[in-house]
Amino acid sequence: MFWKFDLHTTSHIDTLLDKEDVTLTEVMDEEDVLQECKAQNHKLVDFLVRPQCMEDLVGYITQEPNDDVEEKIKYKYPNISCELLTSDVGQINDRLGEDESLLMKLYSFLQNEPPLNPLLASFFSKVLSILIGRKPEQIVEFLRKREDFVDLMIKHIGTSAIMDLLLRMLTCIEPQQLRQDVLNWLNEEKVIQRLVDMVQPSQDEDRHSNASQSLCEIIRLSRDQMFQVQGCSEPDPLLATLEKQETVEQLLSNIFDKEKNESAIVSVIQILLTLFETRRPAFEGHLELCPPGLNHPSFSVNQSILDAVRPRLKDFHQLLLEPPKKTVLKTTWGVLDPPVGNTRLNVVRLVASLLQTNTHIINQELINLNMLGVILDMYFKYIWNNFLHIQVEICTAMILAMPPTQSDSEINREDDQEPVRENILITHVSIQSALLFLSIKMGIKSSLHVQYTSFPSAGVGQWPNDEDTQSPTSPKGTTGSSDAEEEPASDRITETVTNGSMKETLSLTVDAKTETAVFKRYDFLFARKVFSSSPSLNPTPLPPKKKNLASCHTARNPTPSPPTTVSRPGTYPLSGLLKCMKNCFYLF
């Protein structure tokens, strides 16, 4: 009944195409031209694949519109042309992919001088991408004949659409053998080395960002491909080139042997972070292909990368101390001079990734440079920077969860017990955190004057006598310092913080031989709870005290009172020191 009364709608395009002198612009002005093309209207498709129409369509997306054209319709025809060419109609794909003159006209867009028009570049990239997916053999053969193709791609890498096209070539080419041929071809053209050369201070930020993102995506895509294609005999040449020691060394040389440039530094760190990434499953359950303990290359960091990074750790440490200059940042609660900055934040992220590898030589270098101590200082200096705090928390949690490496020294506990290993970073960061905690304990009270006094150390396992505490032999009157004195005849370090206005003293003694730390608080017990990862290292239980720890929060009597010594101080293993400090902090 519906068709009997001829109520169905008909496209005006069919009527328009019946005209002998119809033009392409007239057809493109029709509102439903895209829908009719995707529906494969035979009249419309036959009209579009005419040689002159195809040439005009390609010309719209590769040539700049005239400046005298109204801005509202300036990119109307280029946009419609792009949609028509990428409508995935077989006849259009065949005509465009098999006509070399059309491909040359399309390719000529890359021969323009930078910067490219970003909108036209997106049209060009979209059209060439659909051809790569539908006509891979013809397009790859055409591009390989162009000797300047890789040069032009690198030249325009600052344009995001060109970067997307490069990545498209790595992911959308099938079959696998053809893709491997493309990878070998790009590797022979040294595309990795050319992208690395783009990440240096002499280039602009767009090139830094896009070159870095390209390298990161190549790493991820190549590693994903290793799992998706089982039994692949040929390794990925681009990934192998990226993981070479000389490639990583060149990246680091670009940022450290020249002027400091934050954009270049951050871009290089992003590449390193991607290289340090452990395998992330492409889909749920994928990790079952590689059970725990299996030595698969995607689950471990290439040693050549660590060998290239280790000599440059001192330069990253210097970046924490002297980052690229930034303007003073005024906030609602104060002035940041200098602010944390993107450079230092990414350096801390890099340290967190290095800690994840749990490599002895890297751990030892971090200790020698005291990089973790600098990071802890930043943690308390920038108290409102949540991004920094998250990274420091990740570093700390990772260290405390670290198993010992084979190179870590053994700890002799008791004569009748087997020696155990403890990661050197746990010892180091525990001592650094304890000393830092003591130094800021009174420093957070800005109205009070804090003095640091080093007391002579007592014998191992003994607490300093009252005479030692009342008459220090070598007092230091420094303010705002967390340095401790180490006696040459002993492996014990004693750090004491004295608040003169409130007549209270807090002391920490660290013994490197036994790897224990002893706390002492005059006038009252510092902490009741003892945390230990090893039962044999737990201290003797403390006797109950009538004095409530809550009294620490109440106002003290300003009348000076002689300090008293705790008769049974607690001894804390360093592996649990940070956990202990976290609980003790709330007492103040």
PDB file of C-alpha atoms in Angstrom, residues 154-248:
ATOM      1  CA  ILE A 154      60.681  12.489   9.297  1.00  0.00           C
ATOM      2  CA  LYS A 155      60.728  16.043   7.971  1.00  0.00           C
ATOM      3  CA  HIS A 156      57.027  16.431   8.744  1.00  0.00           C
ATOM      4  CA  ILE A 157      57.001  14.387  11.965  1.00  0.00           C
ATOM      5  CA  GLY A 158      55.997  17.557  13.820  1.00  0.00           C
ATOM      6  CA  THR A 159      52.564  17.208  12.182  1.00  0.00           C
ATOM      7  CA  SER A 160      50.509  14.734  14.191  1.00  0.00           C
ATOM      8  CA  ALA A 161      48.679  13.339  11.154  1.00  0.00           C
ATOM      9  CA  ILE A 162      51.987  12.293   9.563  1.00  0.00           C
ATOM     10  CA  MET A 163      53.003  10.563  12.791  1.00  0.00           C
ATOM     11  CA  ASP A 164      49.697   8.664  12.710  1.00  0.00           C
ATOM     12  CA  LEU A 165      50.382   7.607   9.122  1.00  0.00           C
ATOM     13  CA  LEU A 166      53.788   6.216  10.083  1.00  0.00           C
ATOM     14  CA  LEU A 167      52.247   4.148  12.875  1.00  0.00           C
ATOM     15  CA  ARG A 168      49.487   3.025  10.520  1.00  0.00           C
ATOM     16  CA  MET A 169      52.093   1.481   8.265  1.00  0.00           C
ATOM     17  CA  LEU A 170      53.298  -0.647  11.173  1.00  0.00           C
ATOM     18  CA  THR A 171      49.887  -1.951  12.218  1.00  0.00           C
ATOM     19  CA  CYS A 172      47.553  -2.165   9.212  1.00  0.00           C
ATOM     20  CA  ILE A 173      49.653  -4.075   6.703  1.00  0.00           C
ATOM     21  CA  GLU A 174      48.738  -7.712   6.122  1.00  0.00           C
ATOM     22  CA  PRO A 175      49.823 -10.450   5.563  1.00  0.00           C
ATOM     23  CA  GLN A 176      52.550 -10.936   8.141  1.00  0.00           C
ATOM     24  CA  GLN A 177      55.331 -11.468   5.606  1.00  0.00           C
ATOM     25  CA  LEU A 178      54.552  -8.167   3.896  1.00  0.00           C
ATOM     26  CA  ARG A 179      54.580  -6.429   7.257  1.00  0.00           C
ATOM     27  CA  GLN A 180      57.966  -7.952   8.037  1.00  0.00           C
ATOM     28  CA  ASP A 181      59.268  -6.671   4.701  1.00  0.00           C
ATOM     29  CA  VAL A 182      58.051  -3.175   5.563  1.00  0.00           C
ATOM     30  CA  LEU A 183      59.766  -3.332   8.968  1.00  0.00           C
ATOM     31  CA  ASN A 184      63.020  -4.434   7.369  1.00  0.00           C
ATOM     32  CA  TRP A 185      62.736  -1.670   4.788  1.00  0.00           C
ATOM     33  CA  LEU A 186      62.123   1.024   7.410  1.00  0.00           C
ATOM     34  CA  ASN A 187      64.979  -0.315   9.505  1.00  0.00           C
ATOM     35  CA  GLU A 188      67.311  -0.168   6.510  1.00  0.00           C
ATOM     36  CA  GLU A 189      66.226   3.443   6.017  1.00  0.00           C
ATOM     37  CA  LYS A 190      67.292   4.075   9.649  1.00  0.00           C
ATOM     38  CA  VAL A 191      63.895   5.415  10.673  1.00  0.00           C
ATOM     39  CA  ILE A 192      64.652   4.776  14.372  1.00  0.00           C
ATOM     40  CA  GLN A 193      67.927   6.705  14.278  1.00  0.00           C
ATOM     41  CA  ARG A 194      66.236   9.589  12.458  1.00  0.00           C
ATOM     42  CA  LEU A 195      63.453   9.756  15.015  1.00  0.00           C
ATOM     43  CA  VAL A 196      66.045   9.739  17.802  1.00  0.00           C
ATOM     44  CA  ASP A 197      67.781  12.696  16.148  1.00  0.00           C
ATOM     45  CA  MET A 198      64.519  14.632  16.325  1.00  0.00           C
ATOM     46  CA  VAL A 199      64.572  14.536  20.136  1.00  0.00           C
ATOM     47  CA  GLN A 200      67.194  17.155  20.887  1.00  0.00           C
ATOM     48  CA  PRO A 201      67.130  20.799  22.019  1.00  0.00           C
ATOM     49  CA  SER A 202      67.618  22.215  18.507  1.00  0.00           C
ATOM     50  CA  GLN A 203      64.192  20.900  17.414  1.00  0.00           C
ATOM     51  CA  ASP A 204      60.825  22.357  18.404  1.00  0.00           C
ATOM     52  CA  GLU A 205      58.443  20.897  20.956  1.00  0.00           C
ATOM     53  CA  ASP A 206      56.069  19.398  18.370  1.00  0.00           C
ATOM     54  CA  ARG A 207      58.885  17.333  16.893  1.00  0.00           C
ATOM     55  CA  HIS A 208      60.007  16.299  20.389  1.00  0.00           C
ATOM     56  CA  SER A 209      56.540  15.152  21.336  1.00  0.00           C
ATOM     57  CA  ASN A 210      55.624  13.360  18.105  1.00  0.00           C
ATOM     58  CA  ALA A 211      59.004  11.678  17.648  1.00  0.00           C
ATOM     59  CA  SER A 212      58.902  10.484  21.247  1.00  0.00           C
ATOM     60  CA  GLN A 213      55.336   9.237  20.902  1.00  0.00           C
ATOM     61  CA  SER A 214      56.234   7.439  17.671  1.00  0.00           C
ATOM     62  CA  LEU A 215      59.114   5.607  19.327  1.00  0.00           C
ATOM     63  CA  CYS A 216      56.953   4.708  22.322  1.00  0.00           C
ATOM     64  CA  GLU A 217      54.209   3.318  20.096  1.00  0.00           C
ATOM     65  CA  ILE A 218      56.726   1.343  18.050  1.00  0.00           C
ATOM     66  CA  ILE A 219      57.944  -0.283  21.269  1.00  0.00           C
ATOM     67  CA  ARG A 220      54.439  -1.160  22.454  1.00  0.00           C
ATOM     68  CA  LEU A 221      53.182  -2.332  19.063  1.00  0.00           C
ATOM     69  CA  SER A 222      56.244  -4.482  18.480  1.00  0.00           C
ATOM     70  CA  ARG A 223      55.964  -6.130  21.882  1.00  0.00           C
ATOM     71  CA  ASP A 224      52.259  -6.764  21.394  1.00  0.00           C
ATOM     72  CA  GLN A 225      52.986  -8.334  18.032  1.00  0.00           C
ATOM     73  CA  MET A 226      55.365 -10.802  19.686  1.00  0.00           C
ATOM     74  CA  PHE A 227      52.402 -12.307  21.542  1.00  0.00           C
ATOM     75  CA  GLN A 228      49.773 -12.021  18.842  1.00  0.00           C
ATOM     76  CA  VAL A 229      51.880 -13.815  16.244  1.00  0.00           C
ATOM     77  CA  GLN A 230      53.007 -17.118  17.729  1.00  0.00           C
ATOM     78  CA  GLY A 231      55.961 -18.915  16.204  1.00  0.00           C
ATOM     79  CA  CYS A 232      57.316 -15.864  14.378  1.00  0.00           C
ATOM     80  CA  SER A 233      60.900 -16.711  13.469  1.00  0.00           C
ATOM     81  CA  GLU A 234      62.044 -13.185  12.600  1.00  0.00           C
ATOM     82  CA  PRO A 235      62.399 -10.645  15.423  1.00  0.00           C
ATOM     83  CA  ASP A 236      61.153  -7.109  15.050  1.00  0.00           C
ATOM     84  CA  PRO A 237      64.106  -5.142  13.632  1.00  0.00           C
ATOM     85  CA  LEU A 238      62.791  -1.761  14.788  1.00  0.00           C
ATOM     86  CA  LEU A 239      62.416  -2.931  18.383  1.00  0.00           C
ATOM     87  CA  ALA A 240      65.852  -4.541  18.294  1.00  0.00           C
ATOM     88  CA  THR A 241      67.367  -1.262  17.083  1.00  0.00           C
ATOM     89  CA  LEU A 242      65.581   0.707  19.778  1.00  0.00           C
ATOM     90  CA  GLU A 243      66.836  -1.570  22.544  1.00  0.00           C
ATOM     91  CA  LYS A 244      70.455  -1.362  21.443  1.00  0.00           C
ATOM     92  CA  GLN A 245      72.804   0.260  23.918  1.00  0.00           C
ATOM     93  CA  GLU A 246      74.112   2.766  21.368  1.00  0.00           C
ATOM     94  CA  THR A 247      70.572   3.927  20.546  1.00  0.00           C
ATOM     95  CA  VAL A 248      69.775   4.612  24.209  1.00  0.00           C
TER      96      VAL A 248
END
